[in-house]
Coordinates of C-alpha atoms in Angstrom, one line a residue:
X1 CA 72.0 101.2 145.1
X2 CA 72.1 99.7 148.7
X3 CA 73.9 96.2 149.7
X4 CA 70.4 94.7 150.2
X5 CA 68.9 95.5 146.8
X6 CA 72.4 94.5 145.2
X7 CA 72.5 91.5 146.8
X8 CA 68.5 90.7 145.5
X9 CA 69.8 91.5 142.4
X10 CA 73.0 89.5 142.1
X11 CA 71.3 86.4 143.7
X12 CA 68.5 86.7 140.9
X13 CA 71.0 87.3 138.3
X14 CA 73.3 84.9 139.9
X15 CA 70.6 82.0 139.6
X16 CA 70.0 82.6 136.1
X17 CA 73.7 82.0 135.5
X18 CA 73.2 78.6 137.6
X19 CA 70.3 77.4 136.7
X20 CA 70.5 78.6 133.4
X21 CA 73.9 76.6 132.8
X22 CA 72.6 73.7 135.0
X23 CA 69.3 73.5 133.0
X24 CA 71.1 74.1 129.6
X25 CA 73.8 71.0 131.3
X26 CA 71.3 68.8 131.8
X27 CA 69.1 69.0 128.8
X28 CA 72.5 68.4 126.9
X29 CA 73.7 65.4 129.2
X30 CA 70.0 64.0 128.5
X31 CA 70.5 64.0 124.5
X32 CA 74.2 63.0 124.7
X33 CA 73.6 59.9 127.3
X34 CA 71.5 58.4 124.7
X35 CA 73.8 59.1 122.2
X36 CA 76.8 58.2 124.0
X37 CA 78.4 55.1 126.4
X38 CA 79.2 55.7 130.4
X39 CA 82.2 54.4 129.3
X40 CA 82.8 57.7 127.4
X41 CA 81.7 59.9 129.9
X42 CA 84.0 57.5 132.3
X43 CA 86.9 59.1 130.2
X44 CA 86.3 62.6 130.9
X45 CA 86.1 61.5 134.0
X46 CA 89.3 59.6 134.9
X47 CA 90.9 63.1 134.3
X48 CA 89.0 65.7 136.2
X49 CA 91.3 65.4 139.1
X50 CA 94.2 66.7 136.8
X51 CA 92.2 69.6 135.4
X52 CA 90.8 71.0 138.3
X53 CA 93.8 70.8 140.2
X54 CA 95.5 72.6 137.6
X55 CA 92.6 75.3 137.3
X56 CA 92.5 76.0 140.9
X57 CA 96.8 76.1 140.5
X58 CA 96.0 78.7 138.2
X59 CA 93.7 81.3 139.7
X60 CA 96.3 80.6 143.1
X61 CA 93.9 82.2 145.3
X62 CA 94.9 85.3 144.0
X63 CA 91.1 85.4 142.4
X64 CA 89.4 85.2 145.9
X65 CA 92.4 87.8 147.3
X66 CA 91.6 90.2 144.7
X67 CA 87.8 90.4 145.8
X68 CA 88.8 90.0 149.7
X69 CA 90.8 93.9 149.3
X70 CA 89.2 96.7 149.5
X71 CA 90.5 98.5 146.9
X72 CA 92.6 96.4 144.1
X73 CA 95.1 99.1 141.2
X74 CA 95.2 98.0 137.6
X75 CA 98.7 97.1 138.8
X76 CA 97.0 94.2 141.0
X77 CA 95.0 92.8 138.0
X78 CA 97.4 93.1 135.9
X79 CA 99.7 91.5 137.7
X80 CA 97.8 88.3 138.4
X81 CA 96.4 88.1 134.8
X82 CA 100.4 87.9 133.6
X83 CA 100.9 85.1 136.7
X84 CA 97.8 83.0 135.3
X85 CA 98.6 83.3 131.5
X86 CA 102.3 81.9 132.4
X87 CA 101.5 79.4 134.8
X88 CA 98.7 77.6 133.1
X89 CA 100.9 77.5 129.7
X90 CA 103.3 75.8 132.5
X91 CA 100.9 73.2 133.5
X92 CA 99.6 72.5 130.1
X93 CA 103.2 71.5 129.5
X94 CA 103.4 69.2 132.3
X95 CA 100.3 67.8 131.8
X96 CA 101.1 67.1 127.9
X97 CA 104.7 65.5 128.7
X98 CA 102.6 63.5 131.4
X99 CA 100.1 62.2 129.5
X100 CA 101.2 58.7 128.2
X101 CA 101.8 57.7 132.1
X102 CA 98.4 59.0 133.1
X103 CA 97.1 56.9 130.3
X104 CA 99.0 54.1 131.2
X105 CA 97.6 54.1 134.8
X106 CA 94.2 54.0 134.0
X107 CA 95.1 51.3 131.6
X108 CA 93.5 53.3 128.9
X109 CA 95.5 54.5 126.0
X110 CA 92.8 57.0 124.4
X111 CA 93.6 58.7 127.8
X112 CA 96.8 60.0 126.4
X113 CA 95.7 61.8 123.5
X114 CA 92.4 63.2 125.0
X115 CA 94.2 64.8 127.8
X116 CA 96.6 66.4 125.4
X117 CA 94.0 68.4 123.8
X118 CA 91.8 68.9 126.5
X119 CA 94.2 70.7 128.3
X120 CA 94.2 73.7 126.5
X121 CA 91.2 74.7 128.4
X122 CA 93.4 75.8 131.0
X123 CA 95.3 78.1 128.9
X124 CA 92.1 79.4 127.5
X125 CA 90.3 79.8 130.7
X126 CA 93.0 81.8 132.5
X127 CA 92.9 84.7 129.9
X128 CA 89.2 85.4 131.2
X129 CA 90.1 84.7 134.9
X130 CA 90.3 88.7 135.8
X131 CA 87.7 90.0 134.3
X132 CA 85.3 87.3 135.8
X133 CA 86.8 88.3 139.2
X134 CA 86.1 92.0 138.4
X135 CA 83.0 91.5 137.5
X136 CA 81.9 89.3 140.7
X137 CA 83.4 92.0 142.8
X138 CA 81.2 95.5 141.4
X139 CA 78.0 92.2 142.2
X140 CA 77.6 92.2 138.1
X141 CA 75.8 88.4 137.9
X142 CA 73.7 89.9 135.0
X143 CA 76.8 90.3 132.4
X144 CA 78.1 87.1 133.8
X145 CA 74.7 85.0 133.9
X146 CA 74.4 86.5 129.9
X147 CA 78.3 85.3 129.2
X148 CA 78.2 81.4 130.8
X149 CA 74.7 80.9 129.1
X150 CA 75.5 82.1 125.6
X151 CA 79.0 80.6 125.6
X152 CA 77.3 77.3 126.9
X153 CA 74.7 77.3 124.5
X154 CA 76.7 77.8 121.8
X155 CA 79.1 75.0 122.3
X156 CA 75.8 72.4 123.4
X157 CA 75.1 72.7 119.6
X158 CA 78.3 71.9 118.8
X159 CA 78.9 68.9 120.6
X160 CA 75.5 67.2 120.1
X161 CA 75.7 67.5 116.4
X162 CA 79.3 66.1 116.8
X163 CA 78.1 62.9 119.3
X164 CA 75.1 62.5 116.5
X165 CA 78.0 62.1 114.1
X166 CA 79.3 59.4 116.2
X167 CA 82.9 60.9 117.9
X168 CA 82.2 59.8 121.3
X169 CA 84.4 61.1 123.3
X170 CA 85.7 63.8 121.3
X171 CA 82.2 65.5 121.3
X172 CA 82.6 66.1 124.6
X173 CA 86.3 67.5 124.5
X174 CA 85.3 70.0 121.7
X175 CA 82.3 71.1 123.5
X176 CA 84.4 72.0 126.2
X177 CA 86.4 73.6 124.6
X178 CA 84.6 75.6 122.7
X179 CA 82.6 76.6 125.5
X180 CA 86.2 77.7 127.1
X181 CA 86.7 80.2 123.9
X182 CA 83.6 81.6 123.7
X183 CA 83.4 82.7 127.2
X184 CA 86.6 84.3 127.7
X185 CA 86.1 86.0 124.5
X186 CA 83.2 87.5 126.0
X187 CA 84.5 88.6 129.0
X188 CA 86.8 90.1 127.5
X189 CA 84.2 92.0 125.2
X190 CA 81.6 92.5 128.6
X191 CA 84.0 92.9 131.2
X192 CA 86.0 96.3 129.4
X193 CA 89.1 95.4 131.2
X194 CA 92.6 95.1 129.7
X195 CA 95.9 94.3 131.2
X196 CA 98.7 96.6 131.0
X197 CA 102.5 95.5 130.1
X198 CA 102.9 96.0 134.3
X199 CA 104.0 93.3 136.4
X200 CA 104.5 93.5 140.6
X201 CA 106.1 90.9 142.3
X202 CA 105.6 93.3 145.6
X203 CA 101.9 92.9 144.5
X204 CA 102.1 89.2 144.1
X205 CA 104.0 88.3 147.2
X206 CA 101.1 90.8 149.1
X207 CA 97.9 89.1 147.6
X208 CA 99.8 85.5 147.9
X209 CA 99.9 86.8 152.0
X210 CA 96.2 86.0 151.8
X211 CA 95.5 84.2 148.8
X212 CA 98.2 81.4 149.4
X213 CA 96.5 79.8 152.3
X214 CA 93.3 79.7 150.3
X215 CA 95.5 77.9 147.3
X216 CA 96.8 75.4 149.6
X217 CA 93.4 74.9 151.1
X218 CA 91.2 74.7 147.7
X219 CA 94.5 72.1 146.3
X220 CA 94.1 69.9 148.8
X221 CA 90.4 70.1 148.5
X222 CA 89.8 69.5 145.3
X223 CA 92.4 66.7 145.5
X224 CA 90.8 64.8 147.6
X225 CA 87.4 65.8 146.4
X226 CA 88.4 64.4 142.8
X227 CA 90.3 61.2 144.5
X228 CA 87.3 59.3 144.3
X229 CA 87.6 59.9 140.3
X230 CA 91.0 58.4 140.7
X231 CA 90.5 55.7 142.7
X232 CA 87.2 54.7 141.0
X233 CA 88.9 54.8 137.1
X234 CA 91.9 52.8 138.5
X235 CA 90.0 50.1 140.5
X236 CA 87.0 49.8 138.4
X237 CA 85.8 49.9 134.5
X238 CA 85.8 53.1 132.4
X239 CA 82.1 52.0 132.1
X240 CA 82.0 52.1 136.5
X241 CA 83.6 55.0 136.4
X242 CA 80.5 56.5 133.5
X243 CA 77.9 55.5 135.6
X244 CA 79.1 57.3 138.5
X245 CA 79.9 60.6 136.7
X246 CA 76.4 60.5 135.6
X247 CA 75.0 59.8 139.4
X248 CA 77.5 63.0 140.8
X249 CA 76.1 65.4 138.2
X250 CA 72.4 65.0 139.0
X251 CA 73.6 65.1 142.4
X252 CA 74.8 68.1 142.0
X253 CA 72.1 69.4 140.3
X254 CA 69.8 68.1 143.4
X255 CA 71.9 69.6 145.4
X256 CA 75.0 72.1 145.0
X257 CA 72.5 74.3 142.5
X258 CA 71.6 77.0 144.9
X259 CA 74.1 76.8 147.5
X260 CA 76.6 77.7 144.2
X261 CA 74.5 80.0 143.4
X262 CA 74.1 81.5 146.8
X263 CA 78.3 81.4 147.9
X264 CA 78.7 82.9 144.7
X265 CA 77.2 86.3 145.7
X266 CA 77.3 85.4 149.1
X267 CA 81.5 86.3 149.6
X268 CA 82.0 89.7 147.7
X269 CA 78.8 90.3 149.8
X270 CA 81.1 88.8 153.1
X271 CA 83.9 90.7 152.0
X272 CA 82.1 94.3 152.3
X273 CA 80.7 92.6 156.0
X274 CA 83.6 92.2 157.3
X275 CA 83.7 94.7 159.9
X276 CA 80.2 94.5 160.9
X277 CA 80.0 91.2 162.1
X278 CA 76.5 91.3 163.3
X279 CA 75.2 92.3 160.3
X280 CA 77.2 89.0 158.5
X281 CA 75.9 87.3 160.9
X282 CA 72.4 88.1 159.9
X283 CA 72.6 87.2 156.4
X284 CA 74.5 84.0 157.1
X285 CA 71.6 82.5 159.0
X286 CA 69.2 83.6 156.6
X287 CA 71.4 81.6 154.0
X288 CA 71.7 78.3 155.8
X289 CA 68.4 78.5 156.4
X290 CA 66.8 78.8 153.0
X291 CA 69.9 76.4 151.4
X292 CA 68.1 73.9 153.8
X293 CA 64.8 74.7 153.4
X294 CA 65.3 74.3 149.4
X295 CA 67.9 71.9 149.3
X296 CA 66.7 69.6 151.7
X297 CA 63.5 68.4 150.7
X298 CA 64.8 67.9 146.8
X299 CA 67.1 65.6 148.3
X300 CA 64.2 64.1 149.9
X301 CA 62.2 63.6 146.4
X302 CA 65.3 62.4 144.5
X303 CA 66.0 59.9 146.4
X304 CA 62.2 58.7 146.5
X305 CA 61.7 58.4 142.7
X306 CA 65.6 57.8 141.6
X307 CA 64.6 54.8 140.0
X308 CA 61.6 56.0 137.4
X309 CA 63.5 59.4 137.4
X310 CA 66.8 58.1 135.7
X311 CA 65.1 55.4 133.9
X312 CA 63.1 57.8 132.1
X313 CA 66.0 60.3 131.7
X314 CA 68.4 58.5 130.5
X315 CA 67.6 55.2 129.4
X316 CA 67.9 51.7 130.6
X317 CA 71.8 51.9 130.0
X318 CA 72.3 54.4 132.9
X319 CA 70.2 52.2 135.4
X320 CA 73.1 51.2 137.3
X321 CA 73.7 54.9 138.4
X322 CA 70.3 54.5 140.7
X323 CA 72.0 53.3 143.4
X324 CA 75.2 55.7 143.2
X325 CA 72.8 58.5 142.8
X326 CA 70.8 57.9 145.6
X327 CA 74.1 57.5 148.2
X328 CA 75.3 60.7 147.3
X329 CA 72.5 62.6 147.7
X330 CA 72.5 61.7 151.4
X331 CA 75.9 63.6 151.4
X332 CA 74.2 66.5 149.7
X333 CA 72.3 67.3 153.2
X334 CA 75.8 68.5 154.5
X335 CA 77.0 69.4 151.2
X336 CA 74.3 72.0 150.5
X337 CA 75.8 74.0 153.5
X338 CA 79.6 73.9 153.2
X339 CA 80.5 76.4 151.3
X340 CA 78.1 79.0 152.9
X341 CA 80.4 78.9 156.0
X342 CA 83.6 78.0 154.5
X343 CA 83.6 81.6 152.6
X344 CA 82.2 83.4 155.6
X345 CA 85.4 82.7 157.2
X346 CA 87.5 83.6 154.3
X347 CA 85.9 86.8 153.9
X348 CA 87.6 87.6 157.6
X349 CA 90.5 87.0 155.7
X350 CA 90.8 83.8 157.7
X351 CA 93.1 82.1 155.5
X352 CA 95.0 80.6 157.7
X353 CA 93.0 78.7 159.8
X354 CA 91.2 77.0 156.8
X355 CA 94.7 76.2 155.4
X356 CA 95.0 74.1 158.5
X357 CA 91.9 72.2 159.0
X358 CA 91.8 71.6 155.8
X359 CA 94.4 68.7 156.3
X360 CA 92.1 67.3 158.8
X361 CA 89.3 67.4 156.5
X362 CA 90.5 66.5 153.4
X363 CA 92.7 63.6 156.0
X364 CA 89.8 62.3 157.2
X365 CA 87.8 61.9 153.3
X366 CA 90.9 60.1 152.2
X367 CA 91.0 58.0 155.5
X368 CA 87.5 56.9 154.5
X369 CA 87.3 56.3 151.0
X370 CA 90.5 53.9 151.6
X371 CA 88.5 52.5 154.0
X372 CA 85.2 52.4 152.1
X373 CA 87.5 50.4 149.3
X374 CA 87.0 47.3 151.0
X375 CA 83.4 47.5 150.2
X376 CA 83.2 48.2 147.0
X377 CA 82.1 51.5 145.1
X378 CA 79.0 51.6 147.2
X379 CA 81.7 51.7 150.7
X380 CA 83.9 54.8 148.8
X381 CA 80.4 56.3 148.0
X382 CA 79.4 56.0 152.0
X383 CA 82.8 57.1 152.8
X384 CA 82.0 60.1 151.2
X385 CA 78.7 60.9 152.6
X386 CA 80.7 60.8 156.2
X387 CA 83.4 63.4 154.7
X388 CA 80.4 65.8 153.9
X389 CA 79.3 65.6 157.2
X390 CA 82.8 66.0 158.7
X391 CA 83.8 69.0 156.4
X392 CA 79.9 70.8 157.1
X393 CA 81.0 70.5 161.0
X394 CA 84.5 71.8 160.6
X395 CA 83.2 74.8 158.9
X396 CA 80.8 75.6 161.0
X397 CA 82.4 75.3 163.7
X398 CA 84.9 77.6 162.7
X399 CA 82.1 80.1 161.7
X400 CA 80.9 79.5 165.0
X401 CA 84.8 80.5 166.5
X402 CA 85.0 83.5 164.1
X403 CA 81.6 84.8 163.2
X404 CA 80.2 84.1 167.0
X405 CA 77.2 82.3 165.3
X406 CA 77.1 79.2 167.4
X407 CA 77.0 75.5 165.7
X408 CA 74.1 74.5 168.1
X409 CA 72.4 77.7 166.7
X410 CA 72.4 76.8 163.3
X411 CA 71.6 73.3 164.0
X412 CA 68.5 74.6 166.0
X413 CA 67.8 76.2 162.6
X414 CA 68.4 73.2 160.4
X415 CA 66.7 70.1 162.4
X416 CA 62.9 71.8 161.6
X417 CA 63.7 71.5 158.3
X418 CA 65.2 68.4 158.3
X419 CA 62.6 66.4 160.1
X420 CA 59.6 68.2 158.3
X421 CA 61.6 67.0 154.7
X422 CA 61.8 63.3 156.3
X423 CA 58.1 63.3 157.6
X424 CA 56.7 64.1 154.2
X425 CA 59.0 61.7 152.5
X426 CA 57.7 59.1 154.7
X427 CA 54.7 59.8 154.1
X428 CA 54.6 60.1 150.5
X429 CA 56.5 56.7 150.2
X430 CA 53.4 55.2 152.3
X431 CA 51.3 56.8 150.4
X432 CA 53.1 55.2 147.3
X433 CA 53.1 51.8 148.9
X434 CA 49.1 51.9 149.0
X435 CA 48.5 53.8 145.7
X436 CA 51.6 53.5 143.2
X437 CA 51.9 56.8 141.0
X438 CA 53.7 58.7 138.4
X439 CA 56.8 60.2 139.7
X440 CA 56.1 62.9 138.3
X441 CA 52.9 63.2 140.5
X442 CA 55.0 62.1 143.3
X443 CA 56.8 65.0 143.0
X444 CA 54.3 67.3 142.9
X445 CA 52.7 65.7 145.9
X446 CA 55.9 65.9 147.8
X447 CA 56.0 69.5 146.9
X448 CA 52.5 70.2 147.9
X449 CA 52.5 68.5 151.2
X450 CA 56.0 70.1 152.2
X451 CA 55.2 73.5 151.3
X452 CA 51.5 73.1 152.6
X453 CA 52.7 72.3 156.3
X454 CA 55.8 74.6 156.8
X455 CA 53.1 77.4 155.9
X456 CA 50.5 76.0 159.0
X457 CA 54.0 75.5 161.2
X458 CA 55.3 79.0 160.3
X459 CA 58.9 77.9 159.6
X460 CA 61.2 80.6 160.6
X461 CA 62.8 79.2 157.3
X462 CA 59.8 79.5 155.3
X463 CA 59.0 83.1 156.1
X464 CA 62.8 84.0 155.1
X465 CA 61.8 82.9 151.7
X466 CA 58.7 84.6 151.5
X467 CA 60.6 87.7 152.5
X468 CA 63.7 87.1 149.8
X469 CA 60.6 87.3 147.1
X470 CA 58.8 90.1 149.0
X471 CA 61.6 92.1 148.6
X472 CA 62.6 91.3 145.3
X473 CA 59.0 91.5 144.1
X474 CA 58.6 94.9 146.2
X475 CA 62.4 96.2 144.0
X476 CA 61.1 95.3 140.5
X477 CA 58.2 97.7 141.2
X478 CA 60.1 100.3 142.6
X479 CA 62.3 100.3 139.5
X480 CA 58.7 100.1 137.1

């Protein structure tokens, strides 16, 4: 099978995993925000920053280092899978013993006890840490894409029927965690990998060579891109703190959707690129440029019907989201794209230098949401739209020092898109003014219009697309 047509087929696969999940994720979130408070969801909230920090502790890097070489032994899995298993039942322990004072800082004693049990998702999910890294490494999305959406599924029932039965909170820890067992479980059972009693430290200290830069970088990342969590849950309400969890996960639905899904084949992909840079070069701009060409004008739409649109979704409760909401999807313009370079670097085995900036970056978001403080949640909100912008240029302007693909080149690219996104959203919201609609027909008009004129303008970006489904289309009838 050549790279291209694996490619094709771990993006398609890849974006059933995301959208599947993200569609299954948002169905749920519709039926449990009516059944539950933002102050509940504001608990789950208040402690992200201490379980993704401890997840990404976990996988060390070691995860993306494992993909990044060429040619990894059962002594390398094994290895890490023994390094994983011990240090998340070391942070679970940590976490347990520091419970009460997280509680107490929050002001919230419930805290305490939820975090206590929610933790063992870190134990459970670093048993099934390998074999999702050897499967995203032979490209196979399809057994993944079947695992996440069954395992998801499966523990949606669960905790709808549980918030029905009025546990709140808890609804949402068990459906976490049962969403934890099922899919390692299965990975086990798809992936057809098994450690053996084998352990390196020759092997750890090589992958750590490359993978501890990453861990440093993605630590202090996801600190500071969880900070806001902290900052919000300490300063404001658990019921503040609800109402922007809800606004962050339509965001990122908006937004992060098909970039995620995009990185996620994009760097194994990278990885095998490495030593033909023209060639990554290539299929990087062909990325940013259909992440924009997709992701830009949904920002466009949600930010034109936010108010119907989470009305309507969630109930009259939730309205004081609309605002929040509607912030952050201005970061998603420079969110979208992120990632796409980030891993592009990392795939030169780049480590380093992203270790480095990465203080900068992550600085700089702390720098502004302190200063964004002093004007309330909507200033930390606007303090994070200029971090996004900040980050997006860092990256790229490393790509641009390590690929060779210029930042004035790919903002060439992007500003088409852009402006054609804010013309029709101008015009749609005249339009609106004169003739109030549906937002649902909104939408649709927004959709129309956009797609209607990059077709009689002959975006460079819109003919990318209409070659990603040409050649899928062209595959699935070779293979008939």
């Amino acid at each position: 099978m050549s790279l291209v047509t694996k490619v094709l087929s771990g993006t398609v696969w890849a974006s059933v995993d995301r959208f599947g999940t993200t569609f299954l994720q948002f169905f749920v979130n519709l039926v449990l925000a009516r059944l539950l408070t933002p102050a509940d969801y504001g608990c789950i909230g208040m402690l992200a920053i201490f379980l993704v920090v401890s997840q990404v502790l976990i996988d060390g890097g070691f995860g993306s280092a494992l993909i990044q070489k060429k040619q990894p032994t059962q002594v390398d899995y094994s290895t890490i899978f023994f390094w994983n298993l011990f240090f998340a039942c070391f942070l679970y322990v940590v976490l347990f013993f520091s419970a009460p004072q997280i509680a107490l800082f929050f002001k919230m004693s419930l805290l305490s006890d939820v975090l206590k049990v929610l933790g063992l998702i870190l134990i459970i999910n670093s048993l099934g840490i390998i074999q999702n890294n050897r499967l995203r490494k032979l490209l196979a999305f399809k057994k993944i894409s079947l695992v996440n959406v069954l395992s998801l599924s499966a523990a949606s029932l669960v905790g709808v029927f549980l918030a029905y039965r009025g546990w709140g909170v808890w609804s949402l820890v068990a459906m976490q965690l049962i969403n934890a067992l099922l899919n390692a479980g299965t990975l086990w059972l798809v992936a057809r990998w098994y450690p053996s009693w084998t352990f390196s430290f020759a092997t750890l200290k090589e992958l750590f060579g490359f993978g501890g830069f990453l861990l440093a970088s993605n630590v202090l990342q996801e600190i500071c891109k969880n900070l806001q969590g902290l900052i919000i849950g300490r300063k404001f309400s658990s019921t503040e703190m609800g109402l922007y969890s809800q606004a962050k996960k339509l965001d990122d639905v908006a937004c992060l959707t098909l970039p995620n899904v995009i990185v996620q084949v994009l760097f194994p992909v990278y990885a095998q690129l490495q030593n033909d840079l023209k060639q990554m070069r290539k299929t990087l701009d062909m990325s940013v440029q259909v992440i924009s060409f997709v992701t830009f004008p949904l920002v466009a739409i949600f930010i034109l019907v936010a108010h119907p649109l989470i009305g309507f979704l969630y109930g009259n409760k939730w309205e004081g989201a609309i605002p929040y909401f509607q912030i952050l999807c201005v970061g998603g313009l420079f969110a979208c794209l992120q990632n796409v370079n980030y891993y592009a670097v990392a795939a030169l085995g780049k480590s380093k230098p992203l270790f480095r900036w990465s203080f900068y970056k992550w600085g700089m978001l702390f720098v502004l949401l302190l200063g964004g403080m002093h004007w309330g949640l909507h200033g930390i909100l606007w303090g994070m739209v200029l971090s996004s912008l900040n980050i997006y240029l860092v990256n790229a302007l490393l790509v641009s020092k390590y690929c060779h693909y210029p930042l004035t080149k790919q903002l060439k690219k992007l500003l088409p898109v852009f402006l054609l996104s804010l013309l029709v959203a101008v015009f749609v919201w005249l339009f609106n003014q004169w003739l109030p609609l549906f937002f649902g027909v909104t939408i649709v008009m927004y959709m129309i219009v956009y797609m209607v004129m990059a077709w009689a303008m002959r975006m460079e970006a819109w003919k990318n697309c209409i070659q990603i489904v040409v050649l899928f289309t062209k595959r699935k009838i070779d293979n008939n």
